[in-house]
Amino acid sequence: MGGHGYSGSWGNMGGPKHRGIVTYQLSPYEMKTNAHLISKGTHNFFRRTSSNLGYILPGVFLFWAVTHFGKKRHEWLNSKAGHAAQYEGEH
């Protein structure tokens, strides 16, 4: 395997030179990552959220319904009436 010694650091491996590859880079000082965050960001948030409500609401409703049912059932099972109904035929 290999064993030819040190071939160089990343980006300088000593291989053939590449031709015809052009790379571009934007300075982090020229990027405006938070430009128009307040003025356009809130509008985009509500626009994107409202367009996905049909996908989000059924899951939220299902989660609420299962949780609500589970809590009510748990309260009933731990009440006097729940215990009486649960152990009704054992005496």
GROMACS .gro file of C-alpha atoms in nm:
model
   91
    1MET     CA    1   0.000   0.000   0.000
    2GLY     CA    2   0.142   0.340  -0.088
    3GLY     CA    3   0.467   0.355   0.104
    4HIS     CA    4   0.626   0.620  -0.118
    5GLY     CA    5   0.669   0.864   0.169
    6TYR     CA    6   0.516   1.203   0.234
    7SER     CA    7   0.327   1.331  -0.071
    8GLY     CA    8   0.234   1.676   0.058
    9SER     CA    9  -0.045   1.849   0.240
   10TRP     CA   10  -0.405   1.871   0.121
   11GLY     CA   11  -0.428   2.076  -0.196
   12ASN     CA   12  -0.060   2.021  -0.268
   13MET     CA   13  -0.031   1.647  -0.319
   14GLY     CA   14   0.227   1.667  -0.594
   15GLY     CA   15  -0.002   1.530  -0.864
   16PRO     CA   16  -0.047   1.666  -1.215
   17LYS     CA   17  -0.158   2.026  -1.240
   18HIS     CA   18  -0.524   2.081  -1.323
   19ARG     CA   19  -0.608   2.293  -1.623
   20GLY     CA   20  -0.926   2.472  -1.710
   21ILE     CA   21  -1.074   2.472  -1.359
   22VAL     CA   22  -1.183   2.814  -1.240
   23THR     CA   23  -1.290   2.873  -0.883
   24TYR     CA   24  -1.460   3.177  -0.736
   25GLN     CA   25  -1.478   3.282  -0.376
   26LEU     CA   26  -1.667   3.559  -0.203
   27SER     CA   27  -1.505   3.731   0.089
   28PRO     CA   28  -1.694   3.688   0.417
   29TYR     CA   29  -1.669   4.064   0.460
   30GLU     CA   30  -1.869   4.117   0.140
   31MET     CA   31  -2.151   3.877   0.234
   32LYS     CA   32  -2.456   4.035   0.388
   33THR     CA   33  -2.601   3.738   0.571
   34ASN     CA   34  -2.853   3.934   0.778
   35ALA     CA   35  -2.949   4.193   0.520
   36HIS     CA   36  -3.325   4.258   0.520
   37LEU     CA   37  -3.375   3.999   0.793
   38ILE     CA   38  -3.646   4.193   0.973
   39SER     CA   39  -3.822   4.352   0.675
   40LYS     CA   40  -3.830   4.049   0.442
   41GLY     CA   41  -3.758   3.768   0.686
   42THR     CA   42  -4.085   3.792   0.877
   43HIS     CA   43  -4.287   3.808   0.555
   44ASN     CA   44  -4.110   3.499   0.416
   45PHE     CA   45  -4.156   3.313   0.744
   46PHE     CA   46  -4.533   3.366   0.744
   47ARG     CA   47  -4.562   3.297   0.371
   48ARG     CA   48  -4.372   2.969   0.394
   49THR     CA   49  -4.548   2.861   0.712
   50SER     CA   50  -4.895   2.935   0.575
   51SER     CA   51  -4.820   2.740   0.259
   52ASN     CA   52  -4.732   2.432   0.469
   53LEU     CA   53  -5.019   2.448   0.721
   54GLY     CA   54  -5.198   2.166   0.540
   55TYR     CA   55  -4.902   1.940   0.616
   56ILE     CA   56  -4.834   2.063   0.970
   57LEU     CA   57  -5.181   2.092   1.126
   58PRO     CA   58  -5.296   1.728   1.090
   59GLY     CA   59  -4.989   1.608   1.278
   60VAL     CA   60  -5.027   1.873   1.547
   61PHE     CA   61  -5.396   1.789   1.587
   62LEU     CA   62  -5.325   1.415   1.603
   63PHE     CA   63  -5.056   1.471   1.867
   64TRP     CA   64  -5.293   1.690   2.072
   65ALA     CA   65  -5.581   1.441   2.044
   66VAL     CA   66  -5.373   1.140   2.150
   67THR     CA   67  -5.219   1.334   2.439
   68HIS     CA   68  -5.556   1.469   2.553
   69PHE     CA   69  -5.716   1.123   2.535
   70GLY     CA   70  -5.424   0.965   2.720
   71LYS     CA   71  -5.435   1.218   3.002
   72LYS     CA   72  -5.812   1.184   3.045
   73ARG     CA   73  -5.788   0.802   3.039
   74HIS     CA   74  -5.503   0.808   3.291
   75GLU     CA   75  -5.703   1.033   3.526
   76TRP     CA   76  -6.009   0.809   3.496
   77LEU     CA   77  -5.813   0.486   3.554
   78ASN     CA   78  -5.662   0.633   3.871
   79SER     CA   79  -5.996   0.755   4.005
   80LYS     CA   80  -6.236   0.567   4.232
   81ALA     CA   81  -6.476   0.500   3.941
   82GLY     CA   82  -6.191   0.374   3.722
   83HIS     CA   83  -6.067   0.134   3.988
   84ALA     CA   84  -6.420   0.006   4.047
   85ALA     CA   85  -6.476  -0.054   3.675
   86GLN     CA   86  -6.135  -0.212   3.625
   87TYR     CA   87  -6.169  -0.467   3.908
   88GLU     CA   88  -6.547  -0.515   3.884
   89GLY     CA   89  -6.556  -0.888   3.801
   90GLU     CA   90  -6.275  -1.010   4.028
   91HIS     CA   91  -6.468  -1.042   4.355
   0.00000   0.00000   0.00000
